[in-house]
Short mmCIF file of C-alpha atoms and ligand atoms in Angstrom, two decimals:
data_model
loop_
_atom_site.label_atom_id
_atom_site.label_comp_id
_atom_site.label_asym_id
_atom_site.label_seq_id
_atom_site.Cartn_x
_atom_site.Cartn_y
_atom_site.Cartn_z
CA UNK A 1 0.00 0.00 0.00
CA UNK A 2 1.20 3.73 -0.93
CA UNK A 3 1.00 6.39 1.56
CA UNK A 4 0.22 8.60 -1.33
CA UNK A 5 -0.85 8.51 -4.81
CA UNK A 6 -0.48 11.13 -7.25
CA UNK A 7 -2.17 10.77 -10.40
CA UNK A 8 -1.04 13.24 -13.50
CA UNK A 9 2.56 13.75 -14.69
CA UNK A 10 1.53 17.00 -16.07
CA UNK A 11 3.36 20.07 -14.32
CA UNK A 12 0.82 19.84 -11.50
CA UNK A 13 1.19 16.25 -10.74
CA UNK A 14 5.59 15.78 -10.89
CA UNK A 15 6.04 18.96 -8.59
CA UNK A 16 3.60 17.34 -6.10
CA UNK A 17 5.27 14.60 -6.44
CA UNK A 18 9.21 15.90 -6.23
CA UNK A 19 7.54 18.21 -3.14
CA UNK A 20 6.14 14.78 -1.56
CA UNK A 21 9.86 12.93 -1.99
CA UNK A 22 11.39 15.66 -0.95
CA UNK A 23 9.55 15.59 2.79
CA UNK A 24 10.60 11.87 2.63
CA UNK A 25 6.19 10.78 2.93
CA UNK A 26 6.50 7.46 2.94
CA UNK A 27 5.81 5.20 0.08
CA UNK A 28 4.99 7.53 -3.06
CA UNK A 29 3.44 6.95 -6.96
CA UNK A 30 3.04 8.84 -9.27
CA UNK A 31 0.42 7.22 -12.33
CA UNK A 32 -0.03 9.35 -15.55
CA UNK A 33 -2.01 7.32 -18.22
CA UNK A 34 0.40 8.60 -21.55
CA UNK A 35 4.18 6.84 -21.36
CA UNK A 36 6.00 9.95 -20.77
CA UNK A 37 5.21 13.14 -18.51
CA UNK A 38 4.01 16.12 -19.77
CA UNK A 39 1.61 14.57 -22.48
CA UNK A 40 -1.15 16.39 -22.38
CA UNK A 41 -2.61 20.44 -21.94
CA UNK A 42 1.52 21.37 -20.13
CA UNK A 43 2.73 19.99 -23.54
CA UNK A 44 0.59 22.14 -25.74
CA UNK A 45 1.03 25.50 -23.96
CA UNK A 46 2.76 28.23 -24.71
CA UNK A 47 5.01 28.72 -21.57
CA UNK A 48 4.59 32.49 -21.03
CA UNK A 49 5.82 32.90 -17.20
CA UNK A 50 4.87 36.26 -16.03
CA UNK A 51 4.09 38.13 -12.32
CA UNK A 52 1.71 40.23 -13.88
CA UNK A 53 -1.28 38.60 -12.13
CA UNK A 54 -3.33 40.31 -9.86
CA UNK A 55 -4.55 37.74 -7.27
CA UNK A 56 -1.76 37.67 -4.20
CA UNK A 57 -2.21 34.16 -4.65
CA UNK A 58 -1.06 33.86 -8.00
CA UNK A 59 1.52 36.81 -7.11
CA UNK A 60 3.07 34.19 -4.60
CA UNK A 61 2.52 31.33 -6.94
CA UNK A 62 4.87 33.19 -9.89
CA UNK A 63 7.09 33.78 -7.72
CA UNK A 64 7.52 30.51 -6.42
CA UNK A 65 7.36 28.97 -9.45
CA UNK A 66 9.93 30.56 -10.83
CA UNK A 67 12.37 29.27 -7.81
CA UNK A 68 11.40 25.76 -8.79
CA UNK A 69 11.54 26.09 -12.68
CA UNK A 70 15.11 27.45 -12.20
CA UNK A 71 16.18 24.64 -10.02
CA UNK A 72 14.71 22.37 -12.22
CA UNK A 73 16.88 24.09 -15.16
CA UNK A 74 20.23 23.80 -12.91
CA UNK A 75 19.65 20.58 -11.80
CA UNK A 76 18.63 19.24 -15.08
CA UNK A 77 21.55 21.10 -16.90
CA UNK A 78 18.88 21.96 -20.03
CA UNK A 79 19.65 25.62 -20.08
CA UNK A 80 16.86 26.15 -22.97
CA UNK A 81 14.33 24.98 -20.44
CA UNK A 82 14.02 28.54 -19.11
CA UNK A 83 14.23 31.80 -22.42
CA UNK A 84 14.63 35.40 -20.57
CA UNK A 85 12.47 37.06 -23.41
CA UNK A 86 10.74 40.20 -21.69
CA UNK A 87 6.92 40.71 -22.73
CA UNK A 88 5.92 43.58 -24.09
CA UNK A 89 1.67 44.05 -23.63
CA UNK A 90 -0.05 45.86 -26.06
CA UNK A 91 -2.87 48.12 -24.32
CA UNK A 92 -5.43 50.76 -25.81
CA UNK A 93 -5.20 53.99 -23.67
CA UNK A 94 -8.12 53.32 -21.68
CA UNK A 95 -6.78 49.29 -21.16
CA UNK A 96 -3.67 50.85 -19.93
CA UNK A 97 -5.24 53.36 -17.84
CA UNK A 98 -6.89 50.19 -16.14
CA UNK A 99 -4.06 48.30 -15.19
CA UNK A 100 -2.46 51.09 -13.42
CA UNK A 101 -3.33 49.66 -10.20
CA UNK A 102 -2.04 46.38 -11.85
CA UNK A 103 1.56 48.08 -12.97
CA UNK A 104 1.90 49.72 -9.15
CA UNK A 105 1.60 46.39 -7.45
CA UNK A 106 4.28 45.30 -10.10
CA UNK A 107 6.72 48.04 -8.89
CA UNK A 108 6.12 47.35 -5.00
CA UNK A 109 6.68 43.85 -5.53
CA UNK A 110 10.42 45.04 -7.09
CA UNK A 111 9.30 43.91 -10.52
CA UNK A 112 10.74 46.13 -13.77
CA UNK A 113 7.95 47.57 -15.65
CA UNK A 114 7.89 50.10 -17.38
CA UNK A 115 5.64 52.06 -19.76
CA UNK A 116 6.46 53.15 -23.40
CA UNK A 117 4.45 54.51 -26.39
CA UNK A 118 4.23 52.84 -29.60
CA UNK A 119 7.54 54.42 -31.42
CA UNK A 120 10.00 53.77 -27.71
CA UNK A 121 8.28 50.15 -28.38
CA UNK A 122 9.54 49.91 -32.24
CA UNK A 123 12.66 51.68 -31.44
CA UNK A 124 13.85 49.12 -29.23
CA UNK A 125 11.86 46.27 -31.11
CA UNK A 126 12.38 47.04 -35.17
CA UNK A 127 10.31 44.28 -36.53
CA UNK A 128 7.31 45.07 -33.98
CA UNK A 129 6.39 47.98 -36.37
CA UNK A 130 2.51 47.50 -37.25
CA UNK A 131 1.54 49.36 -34.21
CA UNK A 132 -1.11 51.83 -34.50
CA UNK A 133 -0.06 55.54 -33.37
CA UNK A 134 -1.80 55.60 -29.46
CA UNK A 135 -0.89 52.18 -28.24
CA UNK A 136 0.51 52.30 -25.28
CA UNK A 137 3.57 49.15 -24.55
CA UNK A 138 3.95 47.91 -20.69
CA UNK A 139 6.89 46.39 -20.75
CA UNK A 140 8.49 43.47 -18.34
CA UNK A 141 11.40 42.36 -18.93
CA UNK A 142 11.38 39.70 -15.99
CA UNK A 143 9.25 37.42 -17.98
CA UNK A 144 9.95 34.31 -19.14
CA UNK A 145 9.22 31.49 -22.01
CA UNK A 146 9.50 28.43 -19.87
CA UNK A 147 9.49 24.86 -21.49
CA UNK A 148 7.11 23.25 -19.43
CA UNK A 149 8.23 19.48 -20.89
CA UNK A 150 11.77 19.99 -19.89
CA UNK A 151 10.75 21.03 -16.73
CA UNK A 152 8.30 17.88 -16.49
CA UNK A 153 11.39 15.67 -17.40
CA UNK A 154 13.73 17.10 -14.88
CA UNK A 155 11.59 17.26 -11.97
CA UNK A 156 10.80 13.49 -12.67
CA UNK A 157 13.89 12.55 -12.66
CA UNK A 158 15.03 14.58 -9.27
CA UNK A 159 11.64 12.62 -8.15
CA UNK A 160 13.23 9.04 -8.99
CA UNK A 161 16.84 10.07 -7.49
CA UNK A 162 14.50 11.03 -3.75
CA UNK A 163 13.11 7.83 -4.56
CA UNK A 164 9.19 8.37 -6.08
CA UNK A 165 7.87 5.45 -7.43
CA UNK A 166 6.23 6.11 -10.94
CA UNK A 167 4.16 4.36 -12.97
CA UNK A 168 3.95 4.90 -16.64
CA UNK A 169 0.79 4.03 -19.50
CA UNK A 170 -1.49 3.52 -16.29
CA UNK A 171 -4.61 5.02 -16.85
CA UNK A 172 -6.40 5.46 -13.60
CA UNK A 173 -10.28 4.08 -15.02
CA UNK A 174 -12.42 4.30 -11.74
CA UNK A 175 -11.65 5.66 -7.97
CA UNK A 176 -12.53 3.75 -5.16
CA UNK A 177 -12.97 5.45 -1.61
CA UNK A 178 -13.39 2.93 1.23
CA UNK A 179 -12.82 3.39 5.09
CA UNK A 180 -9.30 2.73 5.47
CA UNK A 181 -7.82 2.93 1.50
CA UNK A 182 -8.24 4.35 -1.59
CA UNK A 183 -8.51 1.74 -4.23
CA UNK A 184 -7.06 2.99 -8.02
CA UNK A 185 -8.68 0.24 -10.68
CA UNK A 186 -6.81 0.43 -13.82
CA UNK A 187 -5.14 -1.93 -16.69
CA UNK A 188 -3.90 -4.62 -14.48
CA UNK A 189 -5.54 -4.62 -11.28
CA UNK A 190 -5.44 -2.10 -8.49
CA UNK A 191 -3.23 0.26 -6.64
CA UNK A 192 -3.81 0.78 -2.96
CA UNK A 193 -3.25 3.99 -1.51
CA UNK A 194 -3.53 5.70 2.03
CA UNK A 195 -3.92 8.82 0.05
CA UNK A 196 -4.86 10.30 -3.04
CA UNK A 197 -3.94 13.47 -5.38
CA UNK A 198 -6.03 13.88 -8.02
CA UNK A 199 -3.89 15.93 -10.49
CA UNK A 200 -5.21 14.83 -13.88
CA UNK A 201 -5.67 18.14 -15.63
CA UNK A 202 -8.95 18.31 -17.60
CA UNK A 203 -9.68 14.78 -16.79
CA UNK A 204 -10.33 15.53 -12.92
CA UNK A 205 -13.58 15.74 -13.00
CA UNK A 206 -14.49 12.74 -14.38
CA UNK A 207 -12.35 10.80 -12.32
CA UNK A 208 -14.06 12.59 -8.96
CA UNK A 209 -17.21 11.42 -10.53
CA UNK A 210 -16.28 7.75 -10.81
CA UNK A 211 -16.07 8.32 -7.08
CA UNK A 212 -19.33 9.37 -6.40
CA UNK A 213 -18.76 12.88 -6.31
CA UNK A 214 -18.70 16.22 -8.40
CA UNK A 215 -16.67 19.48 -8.42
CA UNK A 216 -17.22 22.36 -10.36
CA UNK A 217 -15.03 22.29 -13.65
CA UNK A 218 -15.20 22.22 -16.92
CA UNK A 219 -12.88 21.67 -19.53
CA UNK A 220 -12.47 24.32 -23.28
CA UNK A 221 -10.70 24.54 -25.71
CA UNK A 222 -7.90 26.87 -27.02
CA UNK A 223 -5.21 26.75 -29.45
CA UNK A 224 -1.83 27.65 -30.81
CA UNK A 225 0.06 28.12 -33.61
CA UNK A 226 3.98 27.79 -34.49
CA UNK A 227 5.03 29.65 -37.33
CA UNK A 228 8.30 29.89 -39.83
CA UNK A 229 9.89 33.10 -39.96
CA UNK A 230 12.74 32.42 -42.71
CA UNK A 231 15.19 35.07 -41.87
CA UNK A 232 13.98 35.29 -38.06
CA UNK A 233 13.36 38.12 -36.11
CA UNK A 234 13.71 40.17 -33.08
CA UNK A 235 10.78 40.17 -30.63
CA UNK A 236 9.94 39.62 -27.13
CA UNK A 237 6.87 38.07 -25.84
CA UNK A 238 4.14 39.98 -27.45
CA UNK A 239 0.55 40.29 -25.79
CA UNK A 240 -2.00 41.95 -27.76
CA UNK A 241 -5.17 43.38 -24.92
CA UNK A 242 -7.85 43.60 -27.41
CA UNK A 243 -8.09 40.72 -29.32
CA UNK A 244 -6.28 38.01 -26.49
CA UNK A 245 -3.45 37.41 -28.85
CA UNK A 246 0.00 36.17 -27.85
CA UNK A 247 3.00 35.80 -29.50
CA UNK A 248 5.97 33.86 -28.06
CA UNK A 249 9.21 33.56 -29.26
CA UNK A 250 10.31 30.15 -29.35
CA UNK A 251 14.12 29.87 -30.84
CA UNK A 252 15.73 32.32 -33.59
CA UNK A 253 13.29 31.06 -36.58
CA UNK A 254 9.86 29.84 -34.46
CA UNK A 255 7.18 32.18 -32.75
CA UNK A 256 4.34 30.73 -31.26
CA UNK A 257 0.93 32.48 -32.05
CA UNK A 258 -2.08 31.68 -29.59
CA UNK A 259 -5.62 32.66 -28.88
CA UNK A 260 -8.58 30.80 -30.46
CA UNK A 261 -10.54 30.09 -27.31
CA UNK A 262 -13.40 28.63 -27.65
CA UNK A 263 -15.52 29.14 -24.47
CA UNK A 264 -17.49 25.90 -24.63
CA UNK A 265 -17.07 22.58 -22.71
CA UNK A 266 -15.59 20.09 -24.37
CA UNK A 267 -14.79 16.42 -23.57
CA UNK A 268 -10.65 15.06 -23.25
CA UNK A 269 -11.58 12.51 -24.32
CA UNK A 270 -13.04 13.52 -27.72
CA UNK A 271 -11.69 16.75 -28.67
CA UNK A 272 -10.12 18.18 -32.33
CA UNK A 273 -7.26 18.84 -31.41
CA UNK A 274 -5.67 19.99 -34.54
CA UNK A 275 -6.35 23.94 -34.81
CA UNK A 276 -9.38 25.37 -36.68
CA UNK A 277 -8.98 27.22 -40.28
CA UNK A 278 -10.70 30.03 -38.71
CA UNK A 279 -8.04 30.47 -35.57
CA UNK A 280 -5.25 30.23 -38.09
CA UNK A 281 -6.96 33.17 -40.46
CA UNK A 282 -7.12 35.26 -37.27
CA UNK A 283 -3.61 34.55 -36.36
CA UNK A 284 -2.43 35.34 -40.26
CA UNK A 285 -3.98 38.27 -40.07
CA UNK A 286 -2.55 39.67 -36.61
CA UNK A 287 0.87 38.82 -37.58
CA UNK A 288 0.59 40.67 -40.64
CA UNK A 289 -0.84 43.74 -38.43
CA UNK A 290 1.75 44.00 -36.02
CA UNK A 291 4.93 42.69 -37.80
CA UNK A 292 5.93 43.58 -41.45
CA UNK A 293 8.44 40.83 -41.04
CA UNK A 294 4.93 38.47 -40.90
CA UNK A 295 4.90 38.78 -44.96
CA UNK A 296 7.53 35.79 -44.84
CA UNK A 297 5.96 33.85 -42.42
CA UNK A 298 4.81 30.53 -43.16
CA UNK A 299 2.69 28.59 -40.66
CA UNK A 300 3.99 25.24 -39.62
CA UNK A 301 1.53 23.81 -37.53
CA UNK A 302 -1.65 24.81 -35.25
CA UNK A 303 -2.88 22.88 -32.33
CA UNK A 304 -5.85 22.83 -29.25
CA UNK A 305 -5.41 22.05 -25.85
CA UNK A 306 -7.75 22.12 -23.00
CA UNK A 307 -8.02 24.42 -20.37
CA UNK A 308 -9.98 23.46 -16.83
CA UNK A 309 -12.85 26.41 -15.81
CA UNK A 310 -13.72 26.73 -12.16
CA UNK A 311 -16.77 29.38 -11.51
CA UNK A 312 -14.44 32.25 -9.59
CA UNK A 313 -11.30 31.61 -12.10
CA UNK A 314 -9.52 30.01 -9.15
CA UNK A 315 -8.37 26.24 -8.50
CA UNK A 316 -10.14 23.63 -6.67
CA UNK A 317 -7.49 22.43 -3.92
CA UNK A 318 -8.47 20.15 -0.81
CA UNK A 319 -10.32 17.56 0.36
CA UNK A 320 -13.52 16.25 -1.84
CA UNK A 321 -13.88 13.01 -0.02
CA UNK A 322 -12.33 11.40 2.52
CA UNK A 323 -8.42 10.57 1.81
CA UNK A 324 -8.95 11.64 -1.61
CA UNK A 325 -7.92 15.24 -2.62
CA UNK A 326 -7.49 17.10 -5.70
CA UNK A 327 -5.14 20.08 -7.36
CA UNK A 328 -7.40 21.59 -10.63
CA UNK A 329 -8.86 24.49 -12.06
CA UNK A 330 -6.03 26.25 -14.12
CA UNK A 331 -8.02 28.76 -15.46
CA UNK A 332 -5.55 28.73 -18.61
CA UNK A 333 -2.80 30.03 -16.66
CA UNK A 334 -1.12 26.63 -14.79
CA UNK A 335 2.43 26.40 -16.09
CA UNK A 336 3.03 30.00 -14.93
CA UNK A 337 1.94 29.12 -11.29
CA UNK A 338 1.87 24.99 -11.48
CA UNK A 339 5.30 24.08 -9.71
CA UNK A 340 3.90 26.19 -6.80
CA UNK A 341 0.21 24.97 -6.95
CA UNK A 342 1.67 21.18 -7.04
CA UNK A 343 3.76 21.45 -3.88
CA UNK A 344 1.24 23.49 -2.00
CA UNK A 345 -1.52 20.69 -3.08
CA UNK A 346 0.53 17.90 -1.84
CA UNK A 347 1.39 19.53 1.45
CA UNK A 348 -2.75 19.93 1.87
CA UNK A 349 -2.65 16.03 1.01
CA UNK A 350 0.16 15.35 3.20
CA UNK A 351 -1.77 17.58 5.78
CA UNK A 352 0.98 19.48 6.48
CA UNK A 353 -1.10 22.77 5.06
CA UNK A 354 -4.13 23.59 4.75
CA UNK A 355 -6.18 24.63 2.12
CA UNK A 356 -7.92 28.32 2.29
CA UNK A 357 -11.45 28.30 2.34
CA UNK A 358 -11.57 30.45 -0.92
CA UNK A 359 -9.59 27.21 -2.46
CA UNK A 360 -12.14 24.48 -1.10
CA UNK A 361 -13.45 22.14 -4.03
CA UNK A 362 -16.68 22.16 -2.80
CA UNK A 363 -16.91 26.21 -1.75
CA UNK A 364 -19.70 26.51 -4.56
CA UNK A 365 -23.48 25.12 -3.90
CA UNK A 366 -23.80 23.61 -7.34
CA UNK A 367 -21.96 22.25 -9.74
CA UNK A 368 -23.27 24.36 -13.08
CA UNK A 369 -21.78 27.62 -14.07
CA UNK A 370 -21.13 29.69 -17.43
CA UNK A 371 -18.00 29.59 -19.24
CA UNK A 372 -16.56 32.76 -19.00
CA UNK A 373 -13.53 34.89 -20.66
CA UNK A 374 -10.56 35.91 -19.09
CA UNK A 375 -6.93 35.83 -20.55
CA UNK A 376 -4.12 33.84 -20.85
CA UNK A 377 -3.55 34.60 -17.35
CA UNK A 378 -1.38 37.49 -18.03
CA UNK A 379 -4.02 39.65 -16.63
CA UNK A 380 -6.45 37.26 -14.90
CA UNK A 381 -7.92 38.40 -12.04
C1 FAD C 401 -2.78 26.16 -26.15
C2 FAD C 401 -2.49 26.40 -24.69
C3 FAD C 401 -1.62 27.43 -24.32
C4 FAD C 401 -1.35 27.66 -22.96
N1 FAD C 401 -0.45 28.63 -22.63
C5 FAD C 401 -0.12 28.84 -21.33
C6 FAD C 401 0.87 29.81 -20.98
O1 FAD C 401 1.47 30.46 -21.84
N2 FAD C 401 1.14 29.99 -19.65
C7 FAD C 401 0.51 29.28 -18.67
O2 FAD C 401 0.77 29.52 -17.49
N3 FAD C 401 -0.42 28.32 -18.98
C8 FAD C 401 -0.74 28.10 -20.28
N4 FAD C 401 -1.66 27.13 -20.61
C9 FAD C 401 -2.32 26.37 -19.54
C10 FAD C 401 -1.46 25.17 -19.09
O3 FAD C 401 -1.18 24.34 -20.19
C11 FAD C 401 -2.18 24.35 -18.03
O4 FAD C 401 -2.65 25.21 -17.04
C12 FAD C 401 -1.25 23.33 -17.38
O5 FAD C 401 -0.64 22.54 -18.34
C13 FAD C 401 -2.02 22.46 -16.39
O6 FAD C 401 -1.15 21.44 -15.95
P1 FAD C 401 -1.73 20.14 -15.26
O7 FAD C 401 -0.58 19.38 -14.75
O8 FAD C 401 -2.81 20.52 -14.32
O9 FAD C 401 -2.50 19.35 -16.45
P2 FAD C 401 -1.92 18.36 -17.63
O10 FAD C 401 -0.64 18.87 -18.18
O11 FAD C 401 -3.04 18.14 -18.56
O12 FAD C 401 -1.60 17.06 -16.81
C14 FAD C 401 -2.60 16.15 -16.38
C15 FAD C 401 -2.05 14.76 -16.59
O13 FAD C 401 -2.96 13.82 -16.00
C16 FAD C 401 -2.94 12.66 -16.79
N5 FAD C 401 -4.16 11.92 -16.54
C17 FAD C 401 -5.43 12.31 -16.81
N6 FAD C 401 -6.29 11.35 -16.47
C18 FAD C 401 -5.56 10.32 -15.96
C19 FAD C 401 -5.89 9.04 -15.46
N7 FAD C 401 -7.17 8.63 -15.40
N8 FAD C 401 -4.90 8.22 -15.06
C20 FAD C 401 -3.57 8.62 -15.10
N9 FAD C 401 -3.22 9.83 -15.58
C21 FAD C 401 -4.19 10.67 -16.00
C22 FAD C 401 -2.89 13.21 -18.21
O14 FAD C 401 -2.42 12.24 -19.15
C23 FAD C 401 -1.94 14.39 -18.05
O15 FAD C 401 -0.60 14.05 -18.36
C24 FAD C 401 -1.96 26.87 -21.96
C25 FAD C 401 -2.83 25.83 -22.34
C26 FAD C 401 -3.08 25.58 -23.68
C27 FAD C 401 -3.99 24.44 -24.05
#
């Protein structure tokens, strides 16, 4: 019998389970259903790590994170893991008069940010020269484009070295809560746990519900490009306001361009996951808008990942039954704050924390809510 279970080897699931190794709990496992970490939504994101979020959660979650992606980076001695690109977010006036309050916290937490027009932003950023004449560029040049498979794969593998057990290709098909043990049925037979972390991403719910219980989330859908740029470029990590695009620079030739969510519930389990003809017109057309470099572009690929929806934006973290616990609810912002959220889940489920009220999985009287917008995270409240 384990002491604790983890199941999900996205970003979520191997920091809990490095963070549970590392306080030596016993007999650990870590199942994830694909045969390699970091399969599913942490593999298809875009990896933009940046402070400016305005909940003080998510302020400490950053900043947290960003202790454990660098150790993951030294200790795994993959020094692309972690690119020091700088964001530059593209407001209207009135946007940027709004996030004033946002840009103060920013500068009392220490963080760089600074304010340009439009022609400081294409003076220090040539090919970023589409911008109309009263846009107003917040720039942070703290932010990051993490790799959140690298870090996956090197957190594992400090995980095996403290000694986590891990199963691989075990897909976790029904949840079993009895007085003194959680049962885990799957491929070939069961796994017996004291514990359990439920960490599976989009697919949390449904395994909560082969429990007998529910939790408020919902999975959508949103999507991401990676396009050819010949004879490169120059750019940071572009955020567009007003439309929700993103642009992320990923190596001297490659920029990732993402948006196209869709704000409907969808199933992991039956999902395109190729990206729609209309997400890649949209992205065609904003790189030609903001970059005359875009002319030479040539899309490679487009994809769609899911994204987990909680009613108030923020996770689900706790208790839902007895001995059985769960870390969910990204909101479409989890490899920014997911190192973090995973250690602070599994010291709930180690009970050496406690989870806020304002976290609880079950702080909402039903189950049904609407699907509502919010960005990338880079603003979410
Ligand atoms: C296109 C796109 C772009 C994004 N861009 C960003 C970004 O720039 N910055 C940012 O902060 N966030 C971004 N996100 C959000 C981010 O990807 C997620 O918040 C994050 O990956 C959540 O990690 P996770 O570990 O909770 O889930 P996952 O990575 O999905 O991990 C869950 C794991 O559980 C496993 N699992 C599920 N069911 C079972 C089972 N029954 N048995 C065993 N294993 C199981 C799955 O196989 C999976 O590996 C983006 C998401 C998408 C889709």
């Amino acid at each position: 019998m384990y002491d604790l279970v983890i199941i999900g080897g996205g970003v979520w699931g191997v920091a809990a389970a490095l963070s549970a190794v590392e306080q030596q709990f016993g007999r650990v496992l870590l199942v994830e259903a694909n045969p390699f970490v970091a399969g599913e939504s942490s593999a298809k994101a875009g990896g933009i790590v940046s402070d400016f979020v305005a909940h003080p959660d998510d302020q400490a979650w950053v900043a947290r994170s960003r202790e454990l992606f660098l150790q993951a980076q030294h200790v795994g001695g993959d020094r692309t893991m972690i690119q020091l690109n700088g964001m530059i977010s593209l407001c209207t006036p009135q946007e940027a008069e709004d996030l004033r309050g946002q840009i103060a916290s920013l500068h009392d937490r220490g963080i760089v940010a600074e304010t340009w027009d439009g022609r400081q932003a294409t003076a220090r950023y040539p090919d970023l020269d589409g911008l109309a004449p009263d846009t107003v560029a917040i720039w942070t040049p703290g932010d990051w484009h993490v790799n959140p498979t690298a870090y996956a794969q090197a957190t594992l593998g400090m995980a095996r070295e403290k000694g986590l057990n891990v199963r691989l290709g075990y897909r976790v098909t029904k949840i079993r809560v009895e007085e003194r043990r959680v049962v885990l049925e799957g491929p070939d037979g069961g796994i017996e746990a004291e514990r359990v972390l439920v960490a599976a991403g989009t697919w949390s719910r449904k395994l909560v519900q082969t429990a007998g219980d529910d939790i408020p989330y919902r999975p959508y859908r949103t999507q991401l490009a990676s396009l050819d740029f010949p004879g490169g470029y120059d750019l940071p990590i572009v955020r567009e306001l007003a439309t929700d695009m993103y642009f992320v620079p990923d190596g001297p030739h490659n920029l990732l361009a993402g948006d196209g969510t869709r704000l409907w519930e969808h199933d992991p389990d039956n999902y395109q996951t190729t990206g729609d003809a209309d997400f890649e017109d949209d992205i065609a057309a904003g790189v030609l808008r903001l970059f005359s470099k875009g002319e030479t572009a040539v899309l490679r690929r487009s994809w769609a990942g899911l994204c987990g929806a909680t009613p108030d934006r923020r996770p689900l973290i706790g208790l839902v039954m007895p001995r059985l616990y769960i870390a969910c609810g990204d909101n479409g912002f989890g490899i920014k704050r997911g190192p973090a959220i995973g250690e602070f889940a599994c010291r709930v489920a180690m009970g050496e924390a406690e989870a806020p009220r304002h976290l609880d999985p079950h702080r909402f009287p039903s189950v049904d809510f609407p699907l509502r917008p919010g960005s990338g995270g880079t603003f979410a409240s």
